[in-house]
Amino acid sequence: MQDTLKDAVPFTIVCDTLDNPDNIPSAVLDNAPYDTVLTSFSLCTAKNPQAALDSIFSLLKPGGTYVFLEHILHPAEDDATVVEHEHLNVKLWSKLQDWLTPLSKFFFHGCHLNRQTDKMILNMDGWESVEYKSIPEAFALVEEGVYRCSGVLSSEQIKYLDTLSLKTVLILSVEGPSRALSQYMKTKGIRRIHLGMTRWQANLGWKPVSEELIKDALECLLDKRNHPLLVVCSSGVRETGTLIGCLRKLQHWNFNSIVYEYRSFAGGKGKYTQELFIELFDTDLVTLPSSLPEWFVEEQRMWKQEQQQRFAELYAKPTTEQA
């Protein structure tokens, strides 16, 4: 293992370098070809993306893998991957990207929001196979074995779920999952827990959700026998954001950090009542399952140790030396 690490050479290649093969560092060329080339939000800023793709292709060995993460021009209205957005008609997405691209290029080092990078890659000759996956909206890793995203998924976004090896999908909204997601869960044998329907309550007053829903959802989320687990709701923000905020409170996060995470996902869809619900939620309502994930157990141990140390420092009696 030590010899392998000694011989390994890490490389960082900026996208401008790939536009012109003559500018690629000799150290990179000397160690080519490679098993894998990875780019992340690079082709959107390349001055000549096709030339950059040709350079990437030349660096790969036969049978090598090119992994990319890029934002692209929103698909056309008749594209099978299109999902109707909750707050913005899909017809406006591509126009909005066109309008914002000049500003994006100026402030973000030439980033093109309206580039059809996916089609450029897919249309290149020489690929043995191409697997295209689109990341779901509001997707994130919450903790090891726990994920979150919007419950409205396109066929391409559902393909991305294959990478998670899900065991359970926890649905928090009253509305059921889309037909495509329901079929996916059935085909893959994924357990479906629809708490949003079974724990729905009317006349909650100012509260955006019920304590019973959040309590039961937390107990389900913290049972590692359900992992890997995906938490979804119709928007990916309302119920899901409230649940994750209450989880962070149970993890003893600082409230400012909880609100920051909530607002990062909510954007313009965030509501003060949800933040207030998180702040006032009584974590003592939650009955911790017997099978807790390791990350939660370790966090609780560290927090308890820290509290004991603070208590000891606070109440420590000063000692005086005897003459």
Short mmCIF file of C-alpha atoms in Angstrom, two decimals, residues 13-212:
data_model
loop_
_atom_site.label_atom_id
_atom_site.label_comp_id
_atom_site.label_asym_id
_atom_site.label_seq_id
_atom_site.Cartn_x
_atom_site.Cartn_y
_atom_site.Cartn_z
CA ILE A 13 -6.26 20.41 -14.51
CA VAL A 14 -8.07 23.71 -15.03
CA CYS A 15 -10.58 23.78 -17.86
CA ASP A 16 -8.70 26.45 -19.84
CA THR A 17 -5.77 24.06 -20.18
CA LEU A 18 -7.91 21.46 -21.94
CA ASP A 19 -9.01 23.85 -24.68
CA ASN A 20 -5.55 23.66 -26.23
CA PRO A 21 -3.74 20.29 -26.10
CA ASP A 22 -0.41 22.10 -26.39
CA ASN A 23 -1.01 23.71 -23.00
CA ILE A 24 -1.61 20.47 -21.10
CA PRO A 25 1.22 20.02 -18.55
CA SER A 26 3.86 17.51 -19.62
CA ALA A 27 3.51 15.67 -16.30
CA VAL A 28 -0.11 14.92 -17.19
CA LEU A 29 0.78 13.67 -20.66
CA ASP A 30 3.70 11.58 -19.39
CA ASN A 31 1.37 9.55 -17.13
CA ALA A 32 -1.38 9.11 -19.73
CA PRO A 33 -3.48 7.23 -20.58
CA TYR A 34 -5.73 7.16 -17.52
CA ASP A 35 -8.39 4.79 -16.26
CA THR A 36 -10.68 7.68 -15.32
CA VAL A 37 -10.98 11.38 -16.03
CA LEU A 38 -13.28 13.44 -13.80
CA THR A 39 -14.53 16.97 -14.45
CA SER A 40 -16.89 19.00 -12.31
CA PHE A 41 -18.57 22.14 -13.69
CA SER A 42 -15.62 22.63 -16.04
CA LEU A 43 -16.98 22.37 -19.57
CA CYS A 44 -19.41 25.23 -18.95
CA THR A 45 -16.45 27.60 -18.59
CA ALA A 46 -14.23 26.18 -21.34
CA LYS A 47 -13.75 28.60 -24.24
CA ASN A 48 -13.85 25.70 -26.69
CA PRO A 49 -15.77 22.84 -25.05
CA GLN A 50 -15.45 20.52 -28.03
CA ALA A 51 -11.67 20.88 -28.01
CA ALA A 52 -11.70 20.23 -24.26
CA LEU A 53 -13.72 17.05 -24.81
CA ASP A 54 -11.27 15.90 -27.48
CA SER A 55 -8.42 16.40 -25.01
CA ILE A 56 -10.27 14.45 -22.33
CA PHE A 57 -10.90 11.62 -24.77
CA SER A 58 -7.23 11.51 -25.75
CA LEU A 59 -6.19 11.15 -22.10
CA LEU A 60 -8.33 8.05 -21.56
CA LYS A 61 -7.10 4.53 -22.18
CA PRO A 62 -9.34 2.18 -24.21
CA GLY A 63 -12.18 1.15 -21.94
CA GLY A 64 -11.52 4.13 -19.66
CA THR A 65 -14.27 6.08 -17.92
CA TYR A 66 -15.15 9.75 -18.17
CA VAL A 67 -17.20 11.02 -15.20
CA PHE A 68 -18.69 14.48 -15.45
CA LEU A 69 -20.93 16.76 -13.40
CA GLU A 70 -22.31 19.70 -15.36
CA HIS A 71 -25.28 22.05 -15.37
CA ILE A 72 -26.96 22.18 -18.77
CA LEU A 73 -29.58 24.01 -20.79
CA HIS A 74 -33.03 22.96 -19.64
CA PRO A 75 -34.47 20.28 -21.95
CA ALA A 76 -37.02 21.20 -24.61
CA GLU A 77 -40.70 21.00 -23.71
CA ASP A 78 -41.16 17.73 -25.60
CA ASP A 79 -38.14 16.11 -23.93
CA ALA A 80 -39.02 13.01 -21.90
CA THR A 81 -36.90 14.19 -18.98
CA VAL A 82 -38.93 17.34 -18.37
CA VAL A 83 -40.78 17.61 -15.07
CA GLU A 84 -43.32 20.38 -14.48
CA HIS A 85 -41.86 22.69 -11.86
CA GLU A 86 -43.97 23.79 -8.92
CA HIS A 87 -43.30 27.52 -9.24
CA LEU A 88 -42.04 28.17 -12.75
CA ASN A 89 -43.39 27.00 -16.09
CA VAL A 90 -40.84 24.80 -17.85
CA LYS A 91 -41.13 26.94 -21.00
CA LEU A 92 -39.38 29.77 -19.15
CA TRP A 93 -36.39 27.81 -17.90
CA SER A 94 -34.30 27.88 -21.06
CA LYS A 95 -35.15 31.55 -21.68
CA LEU A 96 -34.16 32.41 -18.14
CA GLN A 97 -30.85 30.63 -18.62
CA ASP A 98 -30.25 32.61 -21.83
CA TRP A 99 -30.98 35.89 -20.03
CA LEU A 100 -28.70 35.08 -17.08
CA THR A 101 -25.77 33.70 -19.08
CA PRO A 102 -24.12 37.11 -19.80
CA LEU A 103 -24.12 37.88 -16.07
CA SER A 104 -22.90 34.38 -15.24
CA LYS A 105 -20.04 34.68 -17.74
CA PHE A 106 -18.99 38.00 -16.22
CA PHE A 107 -19.14 37.04 -12.53
CA PHE A 108 -18.25 33.33 -12.69
CA HIS A 109 -15.21 33.13 -14.97
CA GLY A 110 -17.03 32.56 -18.25
CA CYS A 111 -19.65 30.09 -17.00
CA HIS A 112 -22.34 29.39 -19.64
CA LEU A 113 -25.68 28.43 -18.11
CA ASN A 114 -27.23 27.68 -21.49
CA ARG A 115 -24.70 25.24 -22.91
CA GLN A 116 -25.94 21.84 -24.12
CA THR A 117 -22.96 20.04 -22.66
CA ASP A 118 -24.82 16.78 -22.26
CA LYS A 119 -25.59 16.56 -25.98
CA MET A 120 -21.99 17.40 -26.89
CA ILE A 121 -20.76 14.50 -24.78
CA LEU A 122 -23.46 12.07 -25.88
CA ASN A 123 -22.91 12.83 -29.58
CA MET A 124 -19.16 12.20 -29.50
CA ASP A 125 -17.99 9.13 -31.40
CA GLY A 126 -15.89 6.52 -29.66
CA TRP A 127 -17.84 5.91 -26.48
CA GLU A 128 -18.53 2.25 -25.82
CA SER A 129 -21.52 3.14 -23.65
CA VAL A 130 -23.00 6.30 -22.15
CA GLU A 131 -24.90 6.45 -18.87
CA TYR A 132 -26.62 9.76 -18.29
CA LYS A 133 -28.10 10.55 -14.87
CA SER A 134 -29.70 13.76 -13.70
CA ILE A 135 -29.47 14.70 -10.02
CA PRO A 136 -32.91 15.19 -8.40
CA GLU A 137 -33.95 18.62 -7.20
CA ALA A 138 -33.02 19.51 -3.61
CA PHE A 139 -30.88 16.36 -3.41
CA ALA A 140 -28.29 16.03 -0.66
CA LEU A 141 -26.61 13.59 1.67
CA VAL A 142 -28.01 14.31 5.15
CA GLU A 143 -25.86 11.80 7.01
CA GLU A 144 -24.34 8.46 6.10
CA GLY A 145 -27.17 6.30 4.79
CA VAL A 146 -29.73 9.15 4.78
CA TYR A 147 -30.58 11.25 1.70
CA ARG A 148 -33.14 13.90 0.79
CA CYS A 149 -34.69 15.23 -2.42
CA SER A 150 -37.88 16.39 -4.08
CA GLY A 151 -40.53 13.74 -4.62
CA VAL A 152 -41.18 14.96 -8.18
CA LEU A 153 -38.65 13.06 -10.29
CA SER A 154 -38.10 12.64 -14.00
CA SER A 155 -37.11 9.31 -15.54
CA GLU A 156 -33.48 10.46 -15.74
CA GLN A 157 -33.47 11.56 -12.10
CA ILE A 158 -34.89 8.21 -11.01
CA LYS A 159 -31.92 6.51 -12.68
CA TYR A 160 -29.68 8.43 -10.30
CA LEU A 161 -31.35 6.68 -7.36
CA ASP A 162 -29.67 3.44 -8.47
CA THR A 163 -26.40 4.80 -7.10
CA LEU A 164 -27.88 4.98 -3.58
CA SER A 165 -28.93 1.30 -3.20
CA LEU A 166 -32.01 2.43 -1.31
CA LYS A 167 -33.80 0.24 1.20
CA THR A 168 -36.51 2.69 2.29
CA VAL A 169 -38.28 5.78 0.92
CA LEU A 170 -39.90 7.98 3.58
CA ILE A 171 -42.70 10.13 2.10
CA LEU A 172 -43.70 13.15 4.20
CA SER A 173 -46.23 14.96 2.00
CA VAL A 174 -49.90 14.04 1.84
CA GLU A 175 -49.59 13.52 -1.91
CA GLY A 176 -48.28 10.17 -2.98
CA PRO A 177 -45.14 9.74 -5.10
CA SER A 178 -45.25 10.04 -8.87
CA ARG A 179 -46.19 7.00 -10.90
CA ALA A 180 -42.61 6.65 -12.11
CA LEU A 181 -41.22 6.70 -8.56
CA SER A 182 -43.88 4.26 -7.34
CA GLN A 183 -43.02 1.87 -10.15
CA TYR A 184 -39.32 2.22 -9.38
CA MET A 185 -39.83 1.36 -5.71
CA LYS A 186 -41.97 -1.63 -6.65
CA THR A 187 -39.45 -2.91 -9.20
CA LYS A 188 -36.47 -2.52 -6.84
CA GLY A 189 -38.29 -3.90 -3.79
CA ILE A 190 -37.82 -0.64 -1.85
CA ARG A 191 -39.92 -0.25 1.28
CA ARG A 192 -42.37 2.65 1.09
CA ILE A 193 -43.36 4.50 4.29
CA HIS A 194 -46.00 7.15 3.59
CA LEU A 195 -46.24 9.02 6.89
CA GLY A 196 -47.56 12.15 5.21
CA MET A 197 -50.87 10.43 4.57
CA THR A 198 -51.19 8.31 7.72
CA ARG A 199 -50.15 11.16 10.06
CA TRP A 200 -52.06 13.97 8.33
CA GLN A 201 -54.01 16.28 10.65
CA ALA A 202 -56.37 19.15 9.96
CA ASN A 203 -56.62 22.44 11.87
CA LEU A 204 -52.98 22.70 12.92
CA GLY A 205 -53.22 26.45 13.37
CA TRP A 206 -49.93 28.18 12.63
CA LYS A 207 -47.96 24.95 12.55
CA PRO A 208 -46.83 23.84 9.07
CA VAL A 209 -46.78 20.15 10.08
CA SER A 210 -47.84 18.07 13.07
CA GLU A 211 -45.50 17.03 15.88
CA GLU A 212 -46.70 13.46 15.38
#
